[in-house]
PDB file of C-alpha atoms in Angstrom:
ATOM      1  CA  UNK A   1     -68.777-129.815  21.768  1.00  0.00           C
ATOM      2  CA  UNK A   2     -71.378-128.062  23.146  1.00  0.00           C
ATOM      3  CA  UNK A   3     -70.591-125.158  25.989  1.00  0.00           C
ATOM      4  CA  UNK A   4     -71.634-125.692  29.775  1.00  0.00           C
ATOM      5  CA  UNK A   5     -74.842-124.342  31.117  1.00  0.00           C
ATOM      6  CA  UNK A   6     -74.755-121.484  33.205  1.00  0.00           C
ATOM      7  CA  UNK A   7     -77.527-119.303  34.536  1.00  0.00           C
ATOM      8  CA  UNK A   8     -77.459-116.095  32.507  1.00  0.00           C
ATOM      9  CA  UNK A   9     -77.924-113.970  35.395  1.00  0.00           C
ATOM     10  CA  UNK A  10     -77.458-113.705  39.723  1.00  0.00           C
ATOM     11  CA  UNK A  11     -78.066-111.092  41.770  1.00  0.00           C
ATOM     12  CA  UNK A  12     -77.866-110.216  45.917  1.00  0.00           C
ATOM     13  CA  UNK A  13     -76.860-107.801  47.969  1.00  0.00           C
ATOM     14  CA  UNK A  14     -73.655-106.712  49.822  1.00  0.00           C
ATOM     15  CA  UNK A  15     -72.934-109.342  52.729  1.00  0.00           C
ATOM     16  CA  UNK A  16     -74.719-112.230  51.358  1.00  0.00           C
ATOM     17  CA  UNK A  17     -73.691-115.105  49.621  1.00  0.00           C
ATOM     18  CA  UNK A  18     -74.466-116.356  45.941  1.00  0.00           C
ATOM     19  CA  UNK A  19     -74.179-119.705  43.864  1.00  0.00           C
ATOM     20  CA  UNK A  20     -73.603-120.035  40.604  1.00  0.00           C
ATOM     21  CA  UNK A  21     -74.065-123.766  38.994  1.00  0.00           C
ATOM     22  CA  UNK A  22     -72.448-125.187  35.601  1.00  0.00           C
ATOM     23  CA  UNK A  23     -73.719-127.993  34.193  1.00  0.00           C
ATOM     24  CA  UNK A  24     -72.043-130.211  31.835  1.00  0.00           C
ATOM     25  CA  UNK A  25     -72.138-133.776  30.716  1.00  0.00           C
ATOM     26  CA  UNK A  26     -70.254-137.047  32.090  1.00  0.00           C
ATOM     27  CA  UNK A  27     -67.696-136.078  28.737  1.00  0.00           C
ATOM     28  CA  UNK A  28     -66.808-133.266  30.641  1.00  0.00           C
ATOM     29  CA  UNK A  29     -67.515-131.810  34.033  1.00  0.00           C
ATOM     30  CA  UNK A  30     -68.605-135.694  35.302  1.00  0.00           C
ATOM     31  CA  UNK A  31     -65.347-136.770  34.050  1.00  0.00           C
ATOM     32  CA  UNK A  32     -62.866-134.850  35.669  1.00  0.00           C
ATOM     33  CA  UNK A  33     -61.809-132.904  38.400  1.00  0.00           C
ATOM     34  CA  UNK A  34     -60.411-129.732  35.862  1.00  0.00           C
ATOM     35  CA  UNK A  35     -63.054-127.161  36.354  1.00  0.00           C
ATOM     36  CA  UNK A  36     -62.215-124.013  36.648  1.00  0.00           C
ATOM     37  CA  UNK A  37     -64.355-120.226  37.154  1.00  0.00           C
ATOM     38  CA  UNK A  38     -63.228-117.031  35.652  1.00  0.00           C
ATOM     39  CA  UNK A  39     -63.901-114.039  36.631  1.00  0.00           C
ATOM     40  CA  UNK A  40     -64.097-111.076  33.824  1.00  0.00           C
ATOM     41  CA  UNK A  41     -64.782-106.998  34.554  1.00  0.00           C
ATOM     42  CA  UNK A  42     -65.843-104.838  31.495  1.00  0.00           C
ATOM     43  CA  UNK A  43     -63.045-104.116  29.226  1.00  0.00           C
ATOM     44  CA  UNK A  44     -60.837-106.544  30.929  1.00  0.00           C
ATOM     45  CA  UNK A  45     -59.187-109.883  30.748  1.00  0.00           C
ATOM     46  CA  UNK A  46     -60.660-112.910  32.424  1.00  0.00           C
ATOM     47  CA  UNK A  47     -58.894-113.735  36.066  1.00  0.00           C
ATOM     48  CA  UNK A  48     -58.750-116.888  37.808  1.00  0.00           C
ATOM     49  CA  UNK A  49     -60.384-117.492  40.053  1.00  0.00           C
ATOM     50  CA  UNK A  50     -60.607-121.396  41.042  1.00  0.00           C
ATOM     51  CA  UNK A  51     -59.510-123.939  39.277  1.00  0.00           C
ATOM     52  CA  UNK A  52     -59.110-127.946  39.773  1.00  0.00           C
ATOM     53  CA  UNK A  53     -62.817-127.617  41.388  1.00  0.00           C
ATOM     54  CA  UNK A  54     -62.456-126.033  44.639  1.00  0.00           C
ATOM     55  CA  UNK A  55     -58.484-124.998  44.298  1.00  0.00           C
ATOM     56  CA  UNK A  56     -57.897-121.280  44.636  1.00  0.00           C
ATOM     57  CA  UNK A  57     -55.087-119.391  42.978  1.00  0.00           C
ATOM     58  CA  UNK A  58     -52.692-117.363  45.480  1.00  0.00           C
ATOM     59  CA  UNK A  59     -53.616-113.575  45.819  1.00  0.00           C
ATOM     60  CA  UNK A  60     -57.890-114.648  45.144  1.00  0.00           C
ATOM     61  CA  UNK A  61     -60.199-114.383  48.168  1.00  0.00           C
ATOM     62  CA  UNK A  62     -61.370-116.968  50.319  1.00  0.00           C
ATOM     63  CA  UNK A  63     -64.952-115.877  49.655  1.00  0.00           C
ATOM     64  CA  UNK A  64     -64.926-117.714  46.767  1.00  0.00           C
ATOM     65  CA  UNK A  65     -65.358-121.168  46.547  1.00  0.00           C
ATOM     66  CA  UNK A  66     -65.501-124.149  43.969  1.00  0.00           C
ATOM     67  CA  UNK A  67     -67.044-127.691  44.315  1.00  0.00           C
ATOM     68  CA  UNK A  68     -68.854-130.375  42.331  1.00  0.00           C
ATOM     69  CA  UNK A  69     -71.126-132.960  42.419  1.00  0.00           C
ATOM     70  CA  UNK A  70     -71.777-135.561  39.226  1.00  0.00           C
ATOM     71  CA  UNK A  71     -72.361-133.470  36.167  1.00  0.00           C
ATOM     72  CA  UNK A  72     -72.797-130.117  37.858  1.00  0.00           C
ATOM     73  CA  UNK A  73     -69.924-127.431  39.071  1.00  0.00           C
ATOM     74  CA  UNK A  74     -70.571-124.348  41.595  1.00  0.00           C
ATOM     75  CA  UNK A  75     -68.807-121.610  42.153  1.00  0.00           C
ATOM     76  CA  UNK A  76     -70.046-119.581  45.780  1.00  0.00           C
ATOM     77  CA  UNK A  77     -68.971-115.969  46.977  1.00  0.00           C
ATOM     78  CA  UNK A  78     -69.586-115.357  50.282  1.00  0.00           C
ATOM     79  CA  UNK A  79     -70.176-111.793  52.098  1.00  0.00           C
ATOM     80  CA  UNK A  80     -71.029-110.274  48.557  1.00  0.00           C
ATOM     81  CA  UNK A  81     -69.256-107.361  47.885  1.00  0.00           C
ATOM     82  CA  UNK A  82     -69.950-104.837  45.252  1.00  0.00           C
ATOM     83  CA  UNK A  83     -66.544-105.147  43.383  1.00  0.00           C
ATOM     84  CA  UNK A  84     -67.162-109.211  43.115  1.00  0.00           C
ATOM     85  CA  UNK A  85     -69.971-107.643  40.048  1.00  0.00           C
ATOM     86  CA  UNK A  86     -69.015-109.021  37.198  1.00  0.00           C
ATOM     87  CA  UNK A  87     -69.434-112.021  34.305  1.00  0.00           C
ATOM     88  CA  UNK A  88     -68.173-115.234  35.587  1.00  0.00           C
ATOM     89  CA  UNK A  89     -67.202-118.042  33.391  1.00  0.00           C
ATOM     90  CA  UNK A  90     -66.740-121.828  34.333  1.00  0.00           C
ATOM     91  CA  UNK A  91     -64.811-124.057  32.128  1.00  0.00           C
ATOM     92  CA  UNK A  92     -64.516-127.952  32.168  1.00  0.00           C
ATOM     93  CA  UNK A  93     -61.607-130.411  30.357  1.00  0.00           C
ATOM     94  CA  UNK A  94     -63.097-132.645  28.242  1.00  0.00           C
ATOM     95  CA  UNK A  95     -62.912-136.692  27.138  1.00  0.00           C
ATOM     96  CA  UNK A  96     -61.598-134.932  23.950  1.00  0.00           C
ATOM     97  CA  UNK A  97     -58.603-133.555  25.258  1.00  0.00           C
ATOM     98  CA  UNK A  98     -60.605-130.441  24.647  1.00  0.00           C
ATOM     99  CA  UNK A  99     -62.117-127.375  26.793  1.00  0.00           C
ATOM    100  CA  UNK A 100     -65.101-126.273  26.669  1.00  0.00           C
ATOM    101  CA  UNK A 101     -66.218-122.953  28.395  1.00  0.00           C
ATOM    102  CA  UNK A 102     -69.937-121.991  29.685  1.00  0.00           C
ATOM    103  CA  UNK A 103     -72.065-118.854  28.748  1.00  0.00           C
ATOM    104  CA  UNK A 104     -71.125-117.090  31.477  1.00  0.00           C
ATOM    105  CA  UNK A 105     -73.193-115.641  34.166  1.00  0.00           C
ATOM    106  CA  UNK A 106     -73.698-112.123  34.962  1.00  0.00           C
ATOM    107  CA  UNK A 107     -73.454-111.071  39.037  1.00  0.00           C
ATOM    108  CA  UNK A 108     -75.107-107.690  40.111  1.00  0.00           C
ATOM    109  CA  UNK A 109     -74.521-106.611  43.130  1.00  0.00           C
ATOM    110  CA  UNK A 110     -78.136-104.758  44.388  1.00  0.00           C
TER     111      UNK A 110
ATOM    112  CA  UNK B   1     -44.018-112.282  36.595  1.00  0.00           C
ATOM    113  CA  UNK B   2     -45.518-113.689  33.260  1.00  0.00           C
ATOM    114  CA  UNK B   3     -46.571-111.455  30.628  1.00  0.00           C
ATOM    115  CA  UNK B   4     -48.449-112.376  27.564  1.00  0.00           C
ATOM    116  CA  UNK B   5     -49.055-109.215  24.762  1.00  0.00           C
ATOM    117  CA  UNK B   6     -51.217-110.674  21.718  1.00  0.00           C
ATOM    118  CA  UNK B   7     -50.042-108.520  18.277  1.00  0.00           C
ATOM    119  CA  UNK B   8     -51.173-108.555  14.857  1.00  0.00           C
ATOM    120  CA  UNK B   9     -53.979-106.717  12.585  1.00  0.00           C
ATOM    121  CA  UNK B  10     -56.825-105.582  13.966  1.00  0.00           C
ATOM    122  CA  UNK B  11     -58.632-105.394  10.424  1.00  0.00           C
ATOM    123  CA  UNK B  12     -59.150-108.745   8.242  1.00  0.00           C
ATOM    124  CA  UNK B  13     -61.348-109.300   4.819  1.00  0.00           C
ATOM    125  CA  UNK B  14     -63.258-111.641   4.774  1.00  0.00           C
ATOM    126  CA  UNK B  15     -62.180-114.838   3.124  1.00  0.00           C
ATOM    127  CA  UNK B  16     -58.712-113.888   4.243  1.00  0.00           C
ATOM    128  CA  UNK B  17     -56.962-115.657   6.895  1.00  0.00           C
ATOM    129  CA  UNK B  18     -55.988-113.875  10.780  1.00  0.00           C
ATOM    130  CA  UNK B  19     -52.864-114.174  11.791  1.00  0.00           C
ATOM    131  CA  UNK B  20     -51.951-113.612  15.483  1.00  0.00           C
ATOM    132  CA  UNK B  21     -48.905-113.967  17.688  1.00  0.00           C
ATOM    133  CA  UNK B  22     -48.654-113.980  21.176  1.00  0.00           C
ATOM    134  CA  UNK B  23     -45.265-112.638  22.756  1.00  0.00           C
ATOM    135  CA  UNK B  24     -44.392-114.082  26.269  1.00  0.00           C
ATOM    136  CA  UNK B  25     -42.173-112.086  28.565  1.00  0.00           C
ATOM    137  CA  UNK B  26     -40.751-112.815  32.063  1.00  0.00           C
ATOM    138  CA  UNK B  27     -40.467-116.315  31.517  1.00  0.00           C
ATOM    139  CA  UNK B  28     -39.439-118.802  28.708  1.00  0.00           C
ATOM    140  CA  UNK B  29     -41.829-120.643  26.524  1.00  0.00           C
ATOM    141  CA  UNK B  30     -40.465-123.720  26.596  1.00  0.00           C
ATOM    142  CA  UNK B  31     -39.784-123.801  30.368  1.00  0.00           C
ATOM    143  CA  UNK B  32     -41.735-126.253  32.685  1.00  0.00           C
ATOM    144  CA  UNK B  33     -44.317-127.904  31.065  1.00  0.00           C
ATOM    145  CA  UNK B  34     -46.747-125.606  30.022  1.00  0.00           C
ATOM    146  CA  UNK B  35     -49.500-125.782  27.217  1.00  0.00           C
ATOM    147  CA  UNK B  36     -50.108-122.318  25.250  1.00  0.00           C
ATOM    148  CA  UNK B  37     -53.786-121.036  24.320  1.00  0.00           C
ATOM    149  CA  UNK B  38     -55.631-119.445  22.215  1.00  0.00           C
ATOM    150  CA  UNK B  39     -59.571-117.886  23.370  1.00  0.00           C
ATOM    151  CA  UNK B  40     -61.490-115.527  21.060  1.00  0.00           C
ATOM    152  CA  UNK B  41     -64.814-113.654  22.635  1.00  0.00           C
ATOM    153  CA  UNK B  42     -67.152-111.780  20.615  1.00  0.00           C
ATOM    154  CA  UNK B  43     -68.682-108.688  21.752  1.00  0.00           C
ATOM    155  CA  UNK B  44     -71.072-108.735  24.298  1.00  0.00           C
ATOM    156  CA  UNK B  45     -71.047-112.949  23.980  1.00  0.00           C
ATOM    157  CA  UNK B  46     -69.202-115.767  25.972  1.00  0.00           C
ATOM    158  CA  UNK B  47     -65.424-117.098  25.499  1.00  0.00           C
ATOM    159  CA  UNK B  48     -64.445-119.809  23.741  1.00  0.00           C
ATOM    160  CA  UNK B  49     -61.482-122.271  23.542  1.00  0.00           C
ATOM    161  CA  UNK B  50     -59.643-122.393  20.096  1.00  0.00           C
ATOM    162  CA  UNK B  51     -57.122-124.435  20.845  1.00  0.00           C
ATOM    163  CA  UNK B  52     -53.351-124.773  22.576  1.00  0.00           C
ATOM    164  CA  UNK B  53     -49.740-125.710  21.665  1.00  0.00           C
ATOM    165  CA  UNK B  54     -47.189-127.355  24.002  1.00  0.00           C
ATOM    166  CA  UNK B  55     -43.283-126.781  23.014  1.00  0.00           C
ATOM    167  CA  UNK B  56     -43.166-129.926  21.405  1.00  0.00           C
ATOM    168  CA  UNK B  57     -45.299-129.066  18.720  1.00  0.00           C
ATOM    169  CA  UNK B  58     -48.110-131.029  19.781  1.00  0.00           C
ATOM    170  CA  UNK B  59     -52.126-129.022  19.085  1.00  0.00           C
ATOM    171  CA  UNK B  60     -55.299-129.447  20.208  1.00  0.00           C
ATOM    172  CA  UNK B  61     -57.657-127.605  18.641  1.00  0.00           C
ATOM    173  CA  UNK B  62     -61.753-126.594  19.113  1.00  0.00           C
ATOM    174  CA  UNK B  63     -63.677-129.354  16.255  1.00  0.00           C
ATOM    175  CA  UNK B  64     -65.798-126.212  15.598  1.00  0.00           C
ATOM    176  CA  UNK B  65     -63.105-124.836  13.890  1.00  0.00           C
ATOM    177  CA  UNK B  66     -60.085-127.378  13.146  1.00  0.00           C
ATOM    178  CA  UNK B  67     -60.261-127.023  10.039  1.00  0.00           C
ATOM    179  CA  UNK B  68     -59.538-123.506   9.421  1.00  0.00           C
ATOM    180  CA  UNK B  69     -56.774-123.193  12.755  1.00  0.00           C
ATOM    181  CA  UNK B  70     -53.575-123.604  13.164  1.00  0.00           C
ATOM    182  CA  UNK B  71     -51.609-122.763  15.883  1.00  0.00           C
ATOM    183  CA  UNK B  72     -47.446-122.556  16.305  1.00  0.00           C
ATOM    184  CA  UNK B  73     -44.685-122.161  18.485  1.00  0.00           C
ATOM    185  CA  UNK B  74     -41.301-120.098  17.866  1.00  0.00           C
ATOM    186  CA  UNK B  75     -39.095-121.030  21.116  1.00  0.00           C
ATOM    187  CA  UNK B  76     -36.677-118.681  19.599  1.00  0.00           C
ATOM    188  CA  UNK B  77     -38.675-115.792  19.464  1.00  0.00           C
ATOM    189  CA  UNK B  78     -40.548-117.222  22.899  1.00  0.00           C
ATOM    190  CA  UNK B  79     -43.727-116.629  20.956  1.00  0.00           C
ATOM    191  CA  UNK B  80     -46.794-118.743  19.533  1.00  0.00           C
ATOM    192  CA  UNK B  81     -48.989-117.907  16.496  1.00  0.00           C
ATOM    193  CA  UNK B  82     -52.442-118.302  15.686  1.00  0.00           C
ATOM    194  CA  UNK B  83     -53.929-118.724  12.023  1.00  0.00           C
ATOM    195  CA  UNK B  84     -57.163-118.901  11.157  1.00  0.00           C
ATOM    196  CA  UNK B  85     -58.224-119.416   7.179  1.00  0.00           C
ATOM    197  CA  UNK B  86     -61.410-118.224   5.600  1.00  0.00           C
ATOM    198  CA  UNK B  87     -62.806-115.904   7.791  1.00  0.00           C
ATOM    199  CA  UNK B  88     -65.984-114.437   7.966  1.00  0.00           C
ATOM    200  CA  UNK B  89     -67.779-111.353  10.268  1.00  0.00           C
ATOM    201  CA  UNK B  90     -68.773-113.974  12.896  1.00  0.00           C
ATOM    202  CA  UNK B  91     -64.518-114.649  13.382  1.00  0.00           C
ATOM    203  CA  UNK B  92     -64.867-110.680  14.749  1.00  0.00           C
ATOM    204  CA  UNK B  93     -63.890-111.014  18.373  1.00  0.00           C
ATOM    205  CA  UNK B  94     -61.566-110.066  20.754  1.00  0.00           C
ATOM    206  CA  UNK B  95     -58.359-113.226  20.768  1.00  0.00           C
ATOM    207  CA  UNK B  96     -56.628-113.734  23.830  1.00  0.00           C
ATOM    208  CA  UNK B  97     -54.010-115.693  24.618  1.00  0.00           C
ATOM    209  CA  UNK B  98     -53.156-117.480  27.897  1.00  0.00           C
ATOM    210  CA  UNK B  99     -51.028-119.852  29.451  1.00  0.00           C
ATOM    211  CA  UNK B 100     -52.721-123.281  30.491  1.00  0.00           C
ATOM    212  CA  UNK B 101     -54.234-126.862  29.255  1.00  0.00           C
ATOM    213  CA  UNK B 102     -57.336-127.237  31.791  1.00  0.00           C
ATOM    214  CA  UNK B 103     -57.690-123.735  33.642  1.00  0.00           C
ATOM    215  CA  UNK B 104     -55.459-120.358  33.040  1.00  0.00           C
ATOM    216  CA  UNK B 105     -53.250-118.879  34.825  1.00  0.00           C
ATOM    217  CA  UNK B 106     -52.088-116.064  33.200  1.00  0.00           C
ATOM    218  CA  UNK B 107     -53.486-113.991  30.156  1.00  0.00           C
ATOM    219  CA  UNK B 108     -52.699-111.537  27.607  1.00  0.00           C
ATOM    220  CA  UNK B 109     -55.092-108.218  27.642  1.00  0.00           C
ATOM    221  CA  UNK B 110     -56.699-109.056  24.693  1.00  0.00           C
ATOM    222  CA  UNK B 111     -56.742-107.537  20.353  1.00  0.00           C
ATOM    223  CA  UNK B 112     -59.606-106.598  18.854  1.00  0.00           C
ATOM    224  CA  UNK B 113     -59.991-108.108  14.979  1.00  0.00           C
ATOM    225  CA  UNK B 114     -62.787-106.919  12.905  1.00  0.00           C
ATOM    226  CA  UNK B 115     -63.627-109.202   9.866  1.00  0.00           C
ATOM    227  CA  UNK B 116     -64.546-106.613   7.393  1.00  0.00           C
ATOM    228  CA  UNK B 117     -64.526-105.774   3.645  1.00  0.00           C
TER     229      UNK B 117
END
């Protein structure tokens, strides 16, 4: 299985509002509604952050937001702040009863 | 409140095999129906799925690697175990576990193991 495309790097400053995309295949991200973004700081353990496309987890800020269209997932924070810097990861269920994860995308916050 | 703590060497040889266990507190194993995971990530690189268990025994594993993993459950010991055979330095990662089939809700902090001679 091959992992899901993510841009390797995003940037933009405090208050503004960033997309990250995820593209996959019809095996994967066009075939179900179970993608999900992580969040991960240095040193730490990935968090939740949306999962079932656009669902968020209690306790996670509604400045993030998930949604999808055909083979392609985004994941958008809103009113950038500088703790939201950090690698995000999307992940898709696959037609393999699988999961495959993308390469993650790094967020600076100028 | 869910806790996961992952245990077991930090230091492999290579050709050996890494054994893991995961320890799950604040909640049974084998209540609700929950799937059990395994995710390694090498330094400075992306994550990536090894595989789950659900109570009943039943694995689904990464084809990258399905021949060399096996993962297990012990609803006694509300813990599950990850083996991987024939390692070499490119199995060095940090392992997590986590609770969850398609997105995860809850993960352990993470062990270091170093494939090294």
């Amino acid at each position: 299985q091959s992992a899901l495309t993510q841009p390797a790097s995003v940037s933009g400053s405090p208050g503004q509002s960033i997309t990250i995309s995820c593209t996959g295949t019809s095996s994967d991200i066009g075939g179900y509604n179970y993608v999900s973004w992580y969040q991960q700081h240095p040193g730490k353990a990935p968090k939740l952050m949306i999962y079932d496309v656009s669902n968020r987890p209690s306790g996670v800020s509604n400045r993030f937001s998930g949604s999808k269209s055909g083979n392609t997932a985004s994941l958008t924070i809103s009113g950038l702040q500088a703790e939201d810097e950090a690698d995000y990861y999307c992940s898709s269920y696959t037609s393999s009863s699988t999961l495959v994860f993308g390469g993650g995308t790094k967020l600076t916050v100028l | 409140q869910v806790q996961l703590q992952e245990s077991g060497p930090g230091l492999v040889k290579p050709s050996q095999t890494l054994s893991l266990t995961c320890t799950v507190s604040g909640g049974s194993i084998s209540g609700g129906s929950y799937f059990w995971t395994w995710i390694r990530q090498p330094a400075g690189k992306g994550l990536e799925w090894i595989g789950r268990i659900y109570t009943s025994g039943s694995t689904n594993y990464n084809p990258s690697l399905k021949s060399r993993v096996t993962i297990s459950v012990d609803t006694s010991k509300n813990q599950f175990s990850l083996k991987l055979s024939s390692v070499t330095a490119a199995d060095t990662a940090v392992y997590y576990c986590a609770r969850g089939v398609a997105h995860f809700d809850y993960w352990g902090q993470g062990t270091l193991v170093t494939v090294s001679s």
